[in-house]
């Protein structure tokens, strides 16, 4: 199985900050990498798919990049509604696997 | 709008079975796959398996093979996930989510989640 490792596991930031979350795969997944946001008690929501494609309706302050084994999610200017947990997920091969999550706190 | 609505919370004893439903609306049911993902308390997300809603083909995470069954009823636009021989560690929120029937897959939208509690 492909292991996904995110860093950091938690992050404290302020409104207006630029934040970068990284995700590393245990083998090359080309660009088959998706990012999700989850708020407490809610289902995850896809932000970015296939490394850098912004899901419809997601603000443009979110962006993704990378290829092979190393990927990043960038939030250019944090807004109050962005404080949540973020997960990366590979769709290169079954079983699909998720990172352990990055909790973004104020 | 595209929506997935899941059945309600369940409390089960160890060794019992549970079957969770996921009703789809707002799109052609057979044009997509449905995946099941679970989240134990305070933990990350774990993909369990998926069903091609068109032809009914399924694939499971190896640890669930033989204990989890995913099925669908195309006439009702509904997918089901049954977990047999429940263990305490199966206590989790179970989500259904839609994905393209393609190599490039991502999960959108998600159902609201179904809490399954295993307790004696």
XYZ file of N, CA and C in Angstrom:
678
model
N 0.828 -1.185 0.000
C 0.000 0.000 0.000
C 0.877 1.255 0.000
N 0.376 2.310 -0.605
C 1.104 3.575 -0.654
C 0.843 4.349 0.640
N 1.896 4.710 1.333
C 1.775 5.466 2.589
C 1.866 6.957 2.280
N 1.001 7.719 2.912
C 0.982 9.173 2.736
C 1.340 9.826 4.066
N 2.331 10.681 4.048
C 2.795 11.341 5.269
C 2.684 12.846 5.119
N 1.935 13.457 6.008
C 1.759 14.913 5.980
C 2.626 15.585 7.035
N 3.029 16.801 6.753
C 3.709 17.616 7.760
C 3.329 19.078 7.560
N 3.178 19.810 8.680
C 3.234 19.266 10.034
C 1.928 18.565 10.398
N 1.885 17.923 11.552
C 0.642 17.314 12.025
C -0.313 18.365 12.567
N 0.240 19.438 13.099
C -0.578 20.556 13.547
C 0.179 21.843 13.314
N -0.571 22.911 13.226
C 0.015 24.186 12.819
C -0.825 25.313 13.414
N -0.173 26.239 14.061
C -0.857 27.430 14.563
C -0.546 28.601 13.645
N -1.577 29.332 13.259
C -1.387 30.454 12.348
C -2.427 31.530 12.637
N -2.264 32.643 11.998
C -3.171 33.767 12.203
C -3.879 34.135 10.909
N -5.002 34.807 11.053
C -5.719 35.294 9.870
C -4.773 36.176 9.055
N -4.744 35.917 7.734
C -3.878 36.661 6.837
C -2.553 35.979 6.541
N -2.193 34.972 7.327
C -0.933 34.255 7.109
C -0.990 33.420 5.834
N 0.197 33.173 5.284
C 0.352 32.198 4.209
C 0.792 30.887 4.852
N 0.107 29.817 4.486
C 0.351 28.521 5.106
C 0.650 27.483 4.027
N 1.625 26.634 4.321
C 1.979 25.555 3.399
C 1.943 24.232 4.157
N 1.216 23.276 3.620
C 1.139 21.922 4.172
C 1.744 20.982 3.143
N 2.594 20.081 3.600
C 3.230 19.165 2.663
C 2.722 17.740 2.845
N 2.818 16.984 1.778
C 2.374 15.590 1.752
C 3.394 14.801 0.939
N 3.862 13.710 1.508
C 4.848 12.882 0.821
C 4.309 11.466 0.664
N 4.425 10.932 -0.537
C 4.000 9.565 -0.820
C 5.183 8.611 -0.728
N 4.914 7.352 -0.369
C 5.995 6.369 -0.204
C 6.531 5.860 -1.539
N 5.850 6.175 -2.629
C 6.324 5.883 -3.972
C 5.710 6.918 -4.898
N 6.178 6.964 -6.128
C 5.642 7.953 -7.051
C 4.164 7.711 -7.322
N 3.399 8.787 -7.238
C 1.971 8.728 -7.566
C 1.665 9.685 -8.723
N 2.675 10.027 -9.468
C 2.612 11.023 -10.567
C 1.885 12.268 -10.036
N 0.670 12.532 -10.539
C -0.070 13.714 -10.053
C -1.406 13.319 -9.418
N -1.562 12.051 -9.037
C -2.831 11.565 -8.520
C -2.968 11.869 -7.028
N -3.058 13.146 -6.707
C -3.078 13.592 -5.329
C -4.210 14.590 -5.131
N -5.032 14.336 -4.112
C -6.175 15.194 -3.811
C -6.053 15.750 -2.393
N -6.651 16.899 -2.167
C -6.666 17.535 -0.843
C -8.103 17.759 -0.381
N -8.330 17.489 0.909
C -9.653 17.642 1.514
C -9.538 18.512 2.762
N -10.639 19.191 3.057
C -10.769 19.970 4.283
C -11.889 19.353 5.107
N -11.664 19.194 6.401
C -12.703 18.678 7.271
C -12.823 19.556 8.516
N -14.052 19.970 8.775
C -14.335 20.723 10.002
C -14.981 19.788 11.024
N -14.853 20.105 12.296
C -15.344 19.188 13.349
C -16.812 18.798 13.143
N -17.074 17.499 13.210
C -18.430 16.993 13.093
C -19.004 17.006 11.689
N -18.167 17.337 10.714
C -18.635 17.418 9.324
C -17.880 16.438 8.433
N -18.476 16.142 7.286
C -17.807 15.300 6.302
C -16.688 16.088 5.623
N -15.676 15.393 5.137
C -14.629 16.078 4.362
C -15.205 16.701 3.099
N -14.468 17.688 2.594
C -14.852 18.387 1.379
C -13.608 18.501 0.503
N -13.742 18.146 -0.770
C -12.569 18.208 -1.636
C -12.248 19.661 -1.979
N -10.978 19.998 -1.897
C -10.513 21.333 -2.260
C -9.825 21.314 -3.620
N -8.922 20.367 -3.782
C -8.077 20.289 -4.965
C -7.985 18.837 -5.384
N -8.095 18.595 -6.689
C -7.925 17.238 -7.191
C -6.860 17.210 -8.274
N -6.277 16.031 -8.426
C -5.194 15.814 -9.375
C -4.130 16.920 -9.233
N -3.641 17.049 -8.028
C -2.546 17.928 -7.625
C -2.880 19.420 -7.595
N -3.474 19.938 -8.663
C -3.577 21.401 -8.739
C -4.904 21.926 -9.272
N -5.863 21.047 -9.541
C -7.149 21.508 -10.072
C -8.071 21.907 -8.936
N -8.436 23.182 -8.928
C -9.289 23.703 -7.865
C -10.719 23.234 -8.083
N -11.301 22.642 -7.053
C -12.686 22.192 -7.158
C -13.592 23.400 -7.304
N -14.644 23.246 -8.092
C -15.593 24.326 -8.305
C -16.126 24.846 -6.972
N -16.111 26.173 -6.827
C -16.629 26.794 -5.617
C -15.609 27.005 -4.522
N -14.410 26.453 -4.692
C -13.355 26.609 -3.672
C -12.614 27.920 -3.941
N -12.389 28.720 -2.902
C -11.718 30.018 -3.107
C -10.325 29.876 -3.704
N -9.939 30.853 -4.474
C -8.666 30.808 -5.194
C -7.457 30.982 -4.276
N -7.659 31.279 -3.007
C -6.515 31.353 -2.081
C -5.922 29.961 -1.821
N -6.661 28.908 -2.185
C -6.148 27.546 -2.066
C -5.466 27.161 -3.384
N -4.283 26.569 -3.278
C -3.605 26.074 -4.471
C -2.786 24.842 -4.117
N -2.529 24.022 -5.123
C -1.758 22.812 -4.914
C -0.688 22.663 -5.969
N 0.385 21.973 -5.600
C 1.459 21.729 -6.561
C 2.189 20.451 -6.187
N 3.081 20.032 -7.102
C 3.905 18.859 -6.844
C 3.783 17.821 -7.925
N 4.579 16.778 -7.775
C 4.496 15.619 -8.656
C 5.425 14.549 -8.099
N 5.174 13.316 -8.521
C 6.013 12.229 -8.039
C 5.676 11.842 -6.606
N 6.504 12.245 -5.667
C 6.274 11.884 -4.264
C 6.011 13.073 -3.349
N 6.271 14.284 -3.798
C 6.178 15.455 -2.917
C 5.163 16.475 -3.418
N 4.272 16.868 -2.519
C 3.156 17.741 -2.875
C 2.944 18.790 -1.786
N 2.366 19.914 -2.191
C 2.051 20.957 -1.215
C 0.660 21.518 -1.449
N 0.035 21.898 -0.348
C -1.197 22.676 -0.359
C -0.842 24.025 0.244
N -1.164 25.086 -0.475
C -0.868 26.435 -0.001
C -2.168 27.208 0.167
N -2.278 27.875 1.305
C -3.368 28.825 1.512
C -2.718 30.196 1.561
N -3.048 31.051 0.612
C -2.273 32.274 0.425
C -2.525 33.314 1.526
N -3.749 33.379 2.019
C -4.087 34.353 3.061
C -5.221 33.753 3.897
N -4.847 33.235 5.061
C -5.810 32.507 5.878
C -7.017 33.350 6.256
N -8.173 32.730 6.118
C -9.420 33.339 6.558
C -9.954 32.564 7.761
N -10.819 33.187 8.560
C -11.310 32.502 9.775
C -11.943 31.145 9.481
N -12.593 31.017 8.331
C -13.276 29.752 8.004
C -12.320 28.650 7.558
N -11.023 28.957 7.429
C -10.045 27.967 6.973
C -9.486 27.118 8.110
N -9.797 27.465 9.346
C -9.268 26.684 10.459
C -10.025 25.369 10.520
N -9.294 24.280 10.247
C -9.883 22.960 10.024
C -8.744 21.953 9.957
N -9.084 20.699 9.671
C -8.070 19.669 9.434
C -8.026 19.358 7.950
N -6.814 19.229 7.433
C -6.601 19.003 6.004
C -5.969 17.627 5.799
N -6.470 16.921 4.784
C -5.974 15.588 4.457
C -5.559 15.522 2.989
N -4.432 14.867 2.738
C -4.107 14.518 1.364
C -4.534 13.065 1.139
N -4.731 12.718 -0.121
C -5.182 11.370 -0.483
C -4.657 11.038 -1.864
N -4.100 9.832 -2.001
C -3.606 9.423 -3.319
C -4.657 8.568 -4.012
N -4.778 8.811 -5.327
C -5.693 8.008 -6.128
C -4.924 7.309 -7.249
N -3.625 7.104 -7.010
C -2.797 6.415 -8.009
C -3.147 4.934 -8.076
N -3.441 4.358 -6.913
C -3.724 2.932 -6.897
C -4.559 2.517 -5.706
N -5.281 1.428 -5.891
C -6.077 0.845 -4.822
C -5.156 0.000 -3.934
N -5.232 0.105 -2.611
C -6.211 0.891 -1.867
C -5.851 2.376 -1.826
N -6.867 3.200 -1.999
C -6.656 4.630 -1.873
C -6.317 4.941 -0.413
N -5.359 5.790 -0.204
C -4.900 6.059 1.154
C -4.814 7.550 1.414
N -5.012 7.891 2.685
C -5.007 9.271 3.152
C -3.804 9.530 4.046
N -3.400 10.784 4.117
C -2.437 11.189 5.108
C -3.088 11.216 6.484
N -2.275 11.455 7.492
C -2.782 11.426 8.871
C -3.486 12.717 9.259
N -3.386 13.724 8.402
C -4.083 14.981 8.663
C -3.174 16.061 9.214
N -3.514 17.303 8.920
C -2.850 18.477 9.482
C -3.925 19.364 10.083
N -3.847 19.550 11.393
C -4.837 20.384 12.070
C -4.343 21.816 12.108
N -5.096 22.700 11.493
C -4.731 24.107 11.399
C -5.524 24.883 12.455
N -4.796 25.453 13.392
C -5.430 26.124 14.534
C -5.078 27.599 14.570
N -5.920 28.337 15.204
C -5.654 29.768 15.386
C -4.537 29.947 16.408
N -29.266 19.565 -6.758
C -27.828 19.455 -6.552
C -27.492 18.000 -6.214
N -26.250 17.637 -6.453
C -25.794 16.288 -6.146
C -25.770 16.106 -4.635
N -26.364 15.027 -4.174
C -26.471 14.802 -2.739
C -26.415 13.313 -2.432
N -25.761 12.993 -1.327
C -25.741 11.634 -0.798
C -26.291 11.694 0.613
N -27.349 10.922 0.884
C -27.969 10.935 2.205
C -27.884 9.539 2.799
N -27.267 9.439 3.958
C -27.024 8.160 4.602
C -28.065 7.858 5.674
N -28.148 6.593 6.034
C -29.049 6.165 7.089
C -28.497 6.594 8.456
N -29.329 6.439 9.473
C -29.014 6.990 10.781
C -28.063 6.145 11.616
N -27.700 6.721 12.761
C -26.729 6.099 13.660
C -27.217 4.735 14.145
N -26.240 3.866 14.416
C -26.532 2.514 14.855
C -25.678 2.182 16.087
N -26.259 1.395 16.985
C -25.521 0.838 18.111
C -25.651 -0.676 18.010
N -24.518 -1.351 17.979
C -24.526 -2.801 17.792
C -23.613 -3.475 18.822
N -23.910 -4.733 19.074
C -23.070 -5.534 19.961
C -21.964 -6.196 19.157
N -20.857 -6.505 19.809
C -19.779 -7.228 19.117
C -20.327 -8.519 18.519
N -19.879 -8.813 17.296
C -20.317 -10.003 16.589
C -21.533 -9.794 15.705
N -22.242 -8.717 15.909
C -23.426 -8.421 15.096
C -22.999 -7.852 13.742
N -24.001 -7.578 12.916
C -23.779 -6.959 11.606
C -24.508 -5.625 11.548
N -24.041 -4.765 10.662
C -24.716 -3.493 10.429
C -24.725 -3.232 8.929
N -25.801 -2.629 8.449
C -25.906 -2.284 7.041
C -26.281 -0.810 6.941
N -25.431 -0.042 6.293
C -25.625 1.395 6.145
C -26.022 1.680 4.697
N -26.992 2.539 4.525
C -27.426 2.897 3.174
C -26.987 4.305 2.801
N -26.936 4.549 1.504
C -26.469 5.823 0.960
C -27.305 6.113 -0.278
N -28.252 7.038 -0.158
C -29.137 7.342 -1.285
C -28.626 8.543 -2.062
N -28.459 8.335 -3.351
C -27.917 9.383 -4.218
C -29.032 10.114 -4.950
N -28.830 11.388 -5.198
C -29.778 12.169 -5.984
C -29.040 13.292 -6.700
N -29.653 13.792 -7.758
C -29.089 14.932 -8.475
C -28.140 14.579 -9.602
N -27.962 13.269 -9.883
C -27.100 12.861 -10.981
C -27.506 11.457 -11.428
N -26.956 11.008 -12.541
C -27.234 9.663 -13.033
C -26.409 8.666 -12.227
N -27.113 7.877 -11.444
C -26.474 7.000 -10.456
C -25.424 6.089 -11.089
N -25.720 5.538 -12.253
C -24.848 4.530 -12.860
C -23.650 5.128 -13.597
N -23.514 6.438 -13.581
C -22.366 7.072 -14.243
C -21.147 7.219 -13.328
N -21.284 6.823 -12.077
C -20.222 7.043 -11.101
C -20.013 5.800 -10.234
N -18.915 5.827 -9.490
C -18.644 4.842 -8.456
C -19.024 5.435 -7.107
N -19.279 4.549 -6.158
C -19.486 4.990 -4.782
C -18.459 4.296 -3.894
N -17.827 5.082 -3.066
C -16.790 4.603 -2.167
C -17.276 4.708 -0.733
N -16.717 3.881 0.133
C -16.988 3.965 1.567
C -15.670 4.241 2.287
N -15.726 5.224 3.173
C -14.561 5.674 3.933
C -14.996 5.768 5.392
N -14.152 5.298 6.296
C -14.526 5.409 7.702
C -13.506 6.225 8.481
N -13.963 6.738 9.615
C -13.119 7.575 10.463
C -13.390 7.216 11.920
N -12.440 6.539 12.538
C -12.543 6.223 13.959
C -12.352 7.516 14.763
N -12.842 7.541 15.994
C -12.760 8.770 16.798
C -11.342 9.325 16.878
N -11.186 10.580 16.485
C -9.887 11.247 16.563
C -8.845 10.780 15.560
N -9.259 9.956 14.610
C -8.308 9.374 13.664
C -8.481 9.940 12.256
N -7.588 9.506 11.384
C -7.648 9.914 9.983
C -8.721 9.117 9.257
N -8.746 9.265 7.963
C -9.741 8.640 7.100
C -9.179 7.337 6.543
N -10.028 6.327 6.457
C -9.609 5.011 5.955
C -10.569 4.583 4.847
N -10.014 4.439 3.641
C -10.818 3.960 2.527
C -11.099 2.485 2.709
N -12.370 2.075 2.521
C -12.768 0.694 2.768
C -13.002 -0.102 1.494
N -13.550 0.557 0.487
C -13.866 -0.155 -0.737
C -14.766 0.690 -1.610
N -15.033 0.161 -2.820
C -15.893 0.898 -3.726
C -16.699 -0.036 -4.612
N -17.751 0.519 -5.199
C -18.587 -0.213 -6.130
C -18.790 0.629 -7.379
N -18.629 0.000 -8.510
C -18.976 0.619 -9.777
C -20.498 0.524 -9.879
N -21.176 1.665 -9.793
C -22.632 1.646 -9.749
C -23.233 1.172 -11.072
N -22.447 1.175 -12.131
C -22.943 0.729 -13.434
C -22.993 -0.791 -13.509
N -21.839 -1.439 -13.283
C -21.804 -2.895 -13.462
C -21.777 -3.677 -12.141
N -21.695 -2.983 -11.031
C -21.734 -3.652 -9.734
C -20.409 -4.226 -9.273
N -19.346 -4.040 -10.053
C -18.043 -4.545 -9.617
C -17.605 -3.849 -8.337
N -16.972 -4.621 -7.470
C -16.510 -4.078 -6.196
C -15.034 -4.352 -5.977
N -14.442 -3.565 -5.089
C -13.054 -3.766 -4.691
C -12.972 -3.330 -3.241
N -12.224 -4.089 -2.436
C -12.152 -3.814 -1.006
C -10.718 -3.668 -0.526
N -10.564 -2.902 0.542
C -9.304 -2.919 1.264
C -9.122 -4.340 1.779
N -7.916 -4.878 1.641
C -7.679 -6.281 1.930
C -8.137 -6.686 3.335
N -7.961 -5.829 4.312
C -8.318 -6.179 5.686
C -9.818 -6.378 5.870
N -10.616 -5.841 4.934
C -12.072 -5.968 5.030
C -12.635 -7.073 4.138
N -11.785 -7.658 3.316
C -12.259 -8.702 2.390
C -12.929 -9.817 3.177
N -14.171 -10.124 2.795
C -14.914 -11.184 3.454
C -15.741 -10.726 4.635
N -15.481 -9.553 5.156
C -16.244 -9.051 6.305
C -17.105 -7.836 5.928
N -16.774 -7.194 4.842
C -17.521 -6.038 4.359
C -18.104 -6.366 2.990
N -19.344 -6.011 2.798
C -19.989 -6.217 1.500
C -20.617 -4.901 1.057
N -20.221 -4.454 -0.122
C -20.802 -3.245 -0.719
C -21.702 -3.676 -1.863
N -22.893 -3.121 -1.899
C -23.859 -3.475 -2.941
C -24.595 -2.215 -3.373
N -25.400 -2.358 -4.412
C -26.203 -1.205 -4.835
C -27.515 -1.685 -5.422
N -28.488 -0.785 -5.395
C -29.795 -0.995 -6.009
C -29.987 0.160 -6.981
N -29.800 -0.103 -8.255
C -29.859 0.980 -9.241
C -31.260 1.577 -9.330
N -32.299 0.762 -9.097
C -33.668 1.280 -9.183
C -33.951 2.300 -8.082
N -33.200 2.197 -6.987
C -33.389 3.108 -5.859
C -32.250 4.123 -5.747
N -31.312 4.070 -6.679
C -30.144 4.968 -6.631
C -29.503 4.947 -5.245
N -29.343 3.757 -4.724
C -28.850 3.599 -3.356
C -27.737 2.560 -3.290
N -26.703 2.898 -2.547
C -25.630 1.957 -2.268
C -25.710 1.532 -0.813
N -25.167 0.361 -0.537
C -25.203 -0.190 0.808
C -23.817 -0.707 1.186
N -23.535 -0.630 2.471
C -22.316 -1.226 2.984
C -22.671 -2.000 4.238
N -22.370 -3.290 4.206
C -22.635 -4.146 5.352
C -21.309 -4.573 5.963
N -21.214 -4.441 7.273
C -20.044 -4.922 8.011
C -20.522 -6.047 8.919
N -19.888 -7.191 8.779
C -20.255 -8.355 9.583
C -19.248 -8.546 10.721
N -19.651 -9.361 11.692
C -18.769 -9.705 12.811
C -18.123 -8.453 13.418
N -18.955 -7.518 13.802
C -18.462 -6.250 14.317
C -17.572 -6.422 15.541
N -16.544 -5.574 15.580
C -15.585 -5.547 16.698
C -15.629 -4.144 17.309
N -15.134 -4.047 18.536
C -15.116 -2.736 19.187
C -14.401 -1.705 18.308
N -13.335 -2.120 17.633
C -12.539 -1.191 16.827
C -13.232 -0.757 15.529
N -14.416 -1.308 15.274
C -15.200 -0.842 14.125
C -16.027 0.400 14.468
N -15.994 0.802 15.720
C -16.686 2.033 16.103
C -16.078 3.206 15.338
N -16.909 3.866 14.551
C -16.418 4.918 13.660
C -17.599 5.615 12.996
N -17.297 6.726 12.348
C -18.246 7.344 11.422
C -17.946 6.786 10.036
N -18.969 6.291 9.383
C -18.842 5.718 8.050
C -19.443 6.688 7.036
N -18.651 7.000 6.017
C -19.092 7.921 4.967
C -19.190 7.203 3.631
N -20.199 7.536 2.851
C -20.185 7.186 1.433
C -19.795 8.448 0.663
N -19.162 8.247 -0.461
C -18.722 9.374 -1.269
C -18.640 8.939 -2.722
N -18.856 9.886 -3.596
C -18.904 9.582 -5.025
C -17.566 9.842 -5.681
N -17.253 9.017 -6.683
C -16.038 9.247 -7.458
C -16.255 8.886 -8.910
N -15.476 9.454 -9.806
C -15.569 9.076 -11.210
C -15.187 7.610 -11.396
N -15.748 6.966 -12.398
C -15.315 5.615 -12.751
C -14.128 5.784 -13.691
N -12.986 6.095 -13.113
C -11.814 6.423 -13.906
C -10.594 6.293 -13.016
N -9.444 6.243 -13.665
C -8.211 6.181 -12.885
C -8.027 7.460 -12.082
N -8.356 8.588 -12.699
C -8.232 9.871 -11.994
C -9.475 10.044 -11.140
N -9.404 9.652 -9.894
C -10.589 9.716 -9.067
C -10.368 10.594 -7.847
N -11.400 11.278 -7.465
C -11.425 12.033 -6.223
C -12.838 11.930 -5.676
N -13.021 12.291 -4.424
C -14.270 12.008 -3.751
C -15.078 13.292 -3.530
N -16.231 13.340 -4.210
C -17.093 14.511 -4.093
C -18.460 14.215 -4.680
N -19.551 14.464 -3.964
C -19.593 14.914 -2.584
C -19.489 13.745 -1.615
N -19.693 14.040 -0.345
C -19.718 13.028 0.704
C -21.093 13.010 1.356
N -21.490 11.847 1.823
C -22.680 11.793 2.657
C -22.398 12.445 4.005
N -23.427 12.565 4.793
C -23.289 13.258 6.080
C -22.604 12.403 7.141
N -22.428 11.123 6.853
C -21.788 10.221 7.801
C -22.808 9.475 8.653
N -22.457 8.252 9.005
C -23.278 7.417 9.880
C -22.402 6.900 10.998
N -22.738 7.237 12.225
C -21.979 6.754 13.375
C -22.421 5.338 13.712
N -21.469 4.434 13.706
C -21.716 3.058 14.132
C -20.929 2.847 15.426
N -21.636 2.560 16.474
C -21.001 2.329 17.777
C -21.125 0.846 18.108
N -20.011 0.230 18.456
C -20.005 -1.176 18.842
C -19.744 -1.231 20.344
N -20.751 -1.722 21.045
C -20.669 -1.724 22.507
C -21.459 -2.890 23.058
N -20.923 -3.489 24.114
C -21.635 -4.592 24.744
C -22.686 -4.070 25.723
